[in-house]
CSV table of C-alpha atoms in Angstrom, one decimal:
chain,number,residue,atom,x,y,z
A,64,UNK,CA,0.0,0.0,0.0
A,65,UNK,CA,1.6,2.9,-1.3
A,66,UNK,CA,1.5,6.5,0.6
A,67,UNK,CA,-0.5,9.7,-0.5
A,68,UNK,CA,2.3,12.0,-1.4
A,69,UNK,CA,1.4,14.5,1.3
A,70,UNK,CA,2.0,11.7,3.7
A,71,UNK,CA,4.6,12.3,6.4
A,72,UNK,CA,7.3,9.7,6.0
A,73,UNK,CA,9.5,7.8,8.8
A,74,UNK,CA,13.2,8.0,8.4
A,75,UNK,CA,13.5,4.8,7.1
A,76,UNK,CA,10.6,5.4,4.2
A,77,UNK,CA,13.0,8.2,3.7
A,78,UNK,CA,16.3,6.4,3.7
A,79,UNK,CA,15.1,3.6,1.3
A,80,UNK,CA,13.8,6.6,-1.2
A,81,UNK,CA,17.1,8.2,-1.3
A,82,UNK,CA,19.0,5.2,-1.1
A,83,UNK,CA,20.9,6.1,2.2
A,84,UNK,CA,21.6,5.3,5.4
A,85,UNK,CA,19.9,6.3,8.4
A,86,UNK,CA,22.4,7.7,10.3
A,87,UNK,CA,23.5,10.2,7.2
A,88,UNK,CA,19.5,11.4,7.8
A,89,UNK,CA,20.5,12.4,10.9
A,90,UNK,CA,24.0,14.1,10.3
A,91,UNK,CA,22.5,16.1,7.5
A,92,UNK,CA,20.2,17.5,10.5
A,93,UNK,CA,23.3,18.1,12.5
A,94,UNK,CA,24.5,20.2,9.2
A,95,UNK,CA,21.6,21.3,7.7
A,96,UNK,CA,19.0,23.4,9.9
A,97,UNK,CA,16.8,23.7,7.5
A,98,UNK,CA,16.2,20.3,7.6
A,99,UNK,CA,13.5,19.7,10.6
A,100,UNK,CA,11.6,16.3,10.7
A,101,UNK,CA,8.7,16.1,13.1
A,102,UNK,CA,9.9,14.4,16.4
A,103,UNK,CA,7.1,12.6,18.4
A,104,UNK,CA,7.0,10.4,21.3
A,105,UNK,CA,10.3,8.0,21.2
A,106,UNK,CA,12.0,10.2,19.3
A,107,UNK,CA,10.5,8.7,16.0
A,108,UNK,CA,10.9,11.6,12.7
A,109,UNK,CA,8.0,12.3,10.9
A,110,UNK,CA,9.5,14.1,7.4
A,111,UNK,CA,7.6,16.6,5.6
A,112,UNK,CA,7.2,16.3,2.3
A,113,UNK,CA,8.9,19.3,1.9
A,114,UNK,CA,11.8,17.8,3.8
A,115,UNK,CA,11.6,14.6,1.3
A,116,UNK,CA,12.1,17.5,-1.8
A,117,UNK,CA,14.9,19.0,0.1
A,118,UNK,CA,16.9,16.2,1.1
A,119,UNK,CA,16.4,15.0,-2.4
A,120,UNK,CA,18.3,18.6,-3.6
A,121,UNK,CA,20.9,18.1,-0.7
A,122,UNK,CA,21.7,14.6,-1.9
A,123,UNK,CA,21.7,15.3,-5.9
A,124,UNK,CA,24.5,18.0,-4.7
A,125,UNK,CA,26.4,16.2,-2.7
A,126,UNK,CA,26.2,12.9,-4.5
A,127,UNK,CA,25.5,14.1,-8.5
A,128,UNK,CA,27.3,17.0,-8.8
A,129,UNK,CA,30.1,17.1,-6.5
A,130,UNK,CA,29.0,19.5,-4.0
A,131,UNK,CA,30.9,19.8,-0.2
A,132,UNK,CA,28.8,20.4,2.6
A,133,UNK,CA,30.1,24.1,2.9
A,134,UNK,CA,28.9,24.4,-0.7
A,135,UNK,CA,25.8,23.4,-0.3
A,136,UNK,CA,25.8,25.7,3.2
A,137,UNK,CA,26.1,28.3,0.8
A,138,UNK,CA,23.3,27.8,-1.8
A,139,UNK,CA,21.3,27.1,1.2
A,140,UNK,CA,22.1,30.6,2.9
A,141,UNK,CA,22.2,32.8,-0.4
A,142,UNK,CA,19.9,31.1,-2.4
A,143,UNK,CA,16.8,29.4,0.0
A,144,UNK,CA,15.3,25.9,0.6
A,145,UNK,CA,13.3,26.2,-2.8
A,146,UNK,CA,16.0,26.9,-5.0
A,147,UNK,CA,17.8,23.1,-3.4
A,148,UNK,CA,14.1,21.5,-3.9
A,149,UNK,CA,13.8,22.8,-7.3
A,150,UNK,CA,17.3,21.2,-8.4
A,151,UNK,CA,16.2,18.1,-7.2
A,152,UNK,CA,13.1,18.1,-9.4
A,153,UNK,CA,15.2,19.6,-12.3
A,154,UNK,CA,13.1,22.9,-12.7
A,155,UNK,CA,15.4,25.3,-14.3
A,156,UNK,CA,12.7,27.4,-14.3
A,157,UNK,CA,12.1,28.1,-10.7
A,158,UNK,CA,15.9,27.8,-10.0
A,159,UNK,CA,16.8,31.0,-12.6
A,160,UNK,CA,13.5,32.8,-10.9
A,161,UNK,CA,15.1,32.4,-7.4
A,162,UNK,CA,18.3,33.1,-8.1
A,163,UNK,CA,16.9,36.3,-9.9
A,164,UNK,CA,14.8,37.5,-7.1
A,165,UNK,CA,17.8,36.4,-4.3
A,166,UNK,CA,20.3,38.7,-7.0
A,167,UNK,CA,17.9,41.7,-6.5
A,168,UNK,CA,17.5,41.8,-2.7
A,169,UNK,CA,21.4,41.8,-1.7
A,170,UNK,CA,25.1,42.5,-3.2
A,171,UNK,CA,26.8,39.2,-3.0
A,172,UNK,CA,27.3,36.7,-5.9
A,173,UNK,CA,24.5,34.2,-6.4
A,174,UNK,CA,25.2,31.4,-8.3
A,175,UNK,CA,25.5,31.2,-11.8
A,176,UNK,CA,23.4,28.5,-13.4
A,177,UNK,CA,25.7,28.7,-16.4
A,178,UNK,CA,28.2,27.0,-14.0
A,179,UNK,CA,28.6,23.5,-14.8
A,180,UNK,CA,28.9,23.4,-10.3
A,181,UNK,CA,29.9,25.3,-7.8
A,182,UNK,CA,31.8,23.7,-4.9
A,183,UNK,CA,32.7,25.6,-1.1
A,184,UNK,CA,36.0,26.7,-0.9
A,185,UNK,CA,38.1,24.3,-0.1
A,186,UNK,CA,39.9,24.9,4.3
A,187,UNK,CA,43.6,24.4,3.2
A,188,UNK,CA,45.5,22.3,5.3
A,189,UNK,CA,48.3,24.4,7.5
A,190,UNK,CA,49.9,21.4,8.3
A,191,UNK,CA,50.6,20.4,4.7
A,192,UNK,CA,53.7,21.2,2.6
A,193,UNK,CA,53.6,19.6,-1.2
A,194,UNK,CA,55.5,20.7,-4.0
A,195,UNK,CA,55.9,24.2,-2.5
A,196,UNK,CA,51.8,24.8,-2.1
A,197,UNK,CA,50.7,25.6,1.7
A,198,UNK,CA,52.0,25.8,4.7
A,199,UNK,CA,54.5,28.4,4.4
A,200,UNK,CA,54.9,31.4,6.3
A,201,UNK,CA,55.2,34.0,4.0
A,202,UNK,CA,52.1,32.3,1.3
A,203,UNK,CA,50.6,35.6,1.0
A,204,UNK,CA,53.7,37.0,-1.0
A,205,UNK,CA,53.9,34.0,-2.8
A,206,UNK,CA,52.4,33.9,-6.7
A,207,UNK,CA,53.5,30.7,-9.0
A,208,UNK,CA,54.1,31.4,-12.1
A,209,UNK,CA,53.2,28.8,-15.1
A,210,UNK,CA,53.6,29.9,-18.5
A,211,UNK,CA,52.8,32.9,-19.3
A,212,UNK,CA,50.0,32.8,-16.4
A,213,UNK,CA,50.1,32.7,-13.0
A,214,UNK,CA,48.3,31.1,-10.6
A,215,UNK,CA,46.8,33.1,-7.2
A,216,UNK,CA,46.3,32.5,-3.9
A,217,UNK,CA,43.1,31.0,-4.2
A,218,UNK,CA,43.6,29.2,-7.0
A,219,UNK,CA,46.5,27.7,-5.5
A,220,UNK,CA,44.3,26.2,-2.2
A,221,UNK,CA,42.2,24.8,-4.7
A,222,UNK,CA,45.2,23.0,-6.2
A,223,UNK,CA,46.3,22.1,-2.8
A,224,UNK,CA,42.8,20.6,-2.1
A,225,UNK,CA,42.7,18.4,-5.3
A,226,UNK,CA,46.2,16.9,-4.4
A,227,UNK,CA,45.5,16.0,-1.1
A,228,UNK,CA,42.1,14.4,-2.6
A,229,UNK,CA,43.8,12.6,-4.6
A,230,UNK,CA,46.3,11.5,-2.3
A,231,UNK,CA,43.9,10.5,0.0
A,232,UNK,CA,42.0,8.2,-2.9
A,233,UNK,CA,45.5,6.6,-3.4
A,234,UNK,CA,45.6,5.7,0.1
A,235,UNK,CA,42.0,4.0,-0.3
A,236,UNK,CA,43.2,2.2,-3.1
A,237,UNK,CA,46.5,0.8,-1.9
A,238,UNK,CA,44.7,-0.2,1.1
A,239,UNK,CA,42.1,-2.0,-1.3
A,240,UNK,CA,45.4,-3.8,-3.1
């Protein structure tokens, strides 16, 4: 017997739909205010279906395109709870509206749509020193040149991010060996 689709849905109901654990349901509360299941007696959730729509945008980001939890913070904060539900329904339509009518009430960048994602910026390690990037004591001063380009400070973090992703997926693997 399938559910009306205004039913409220337990957190299991949930985590089948989106193909997740449980206990990620609950983190993403830890991370996510916005997201605010009913809590009755026990401590059993009761999601909204309005919380179904947003966890499914909060997943698609994380999961689909790539998105950190910082990032998604940040469409969260700038762009509203909509703007995340309509990207998990694929409505282009409502997305560009938001982001218009967000773009009119304040100064700061909104994202661009014509993005192909946007990701947080990345917390660069102190403790880190690779191939000259990070954790020296004068990085402000520093620009790297390349070519005829050169590549800035936060540019650089990014960089510095990647390779210690990457070096941390060649851990996994060698461990998997």
């Amino acid at each position: 017997m399938d559910k009306s689709p205004d039913a409220f849905r337990t957190i299991s109901e949930v985590a089948d739909d989106l193909d997740l654990p449980q206990h990620v349901l609950r983190f993403w509360e830890t991370r996510f205010p916005q997201i605010k299941p009913l809590k009755r007696g026990g401590g059993r959730r009761y999601y909204r279906p309005d919380d179904v729509e947003l966890l499914k945008g909060i997943r698609h980001l994380l999961y689909d395109q790539g998105y950190t939890i910082k990032g998604v913070q940040k469409l969260l904060k700038t762009n509203g709870n909509k703007f995340v539900m309509a990207v998990a329904t694929g409505d282009v339509a409502t997305m560009e509206a938001l982001v218009a009518a967000n773009a009119s009430k304040s100064d700061e960048p909104k994202v661009n749509l014509d993005e192909d994602q946007v990701v947080g910026r990345p917390k660069v390690r102190t403790s880190g020193r690779f191939f000259g990037f990070g954790g020296g004591a004068n990085d402000d001063a520093l620009e790297i040149s390349v070519g005829k380009g050169s590549i800035g400070k936060e540019d650089r973090a990014l960089l510095q991010e990647a390779l210690f992703d990457l070096l941390e997926c060649k851990r996994l693997l060698d461990q998997v060996r």
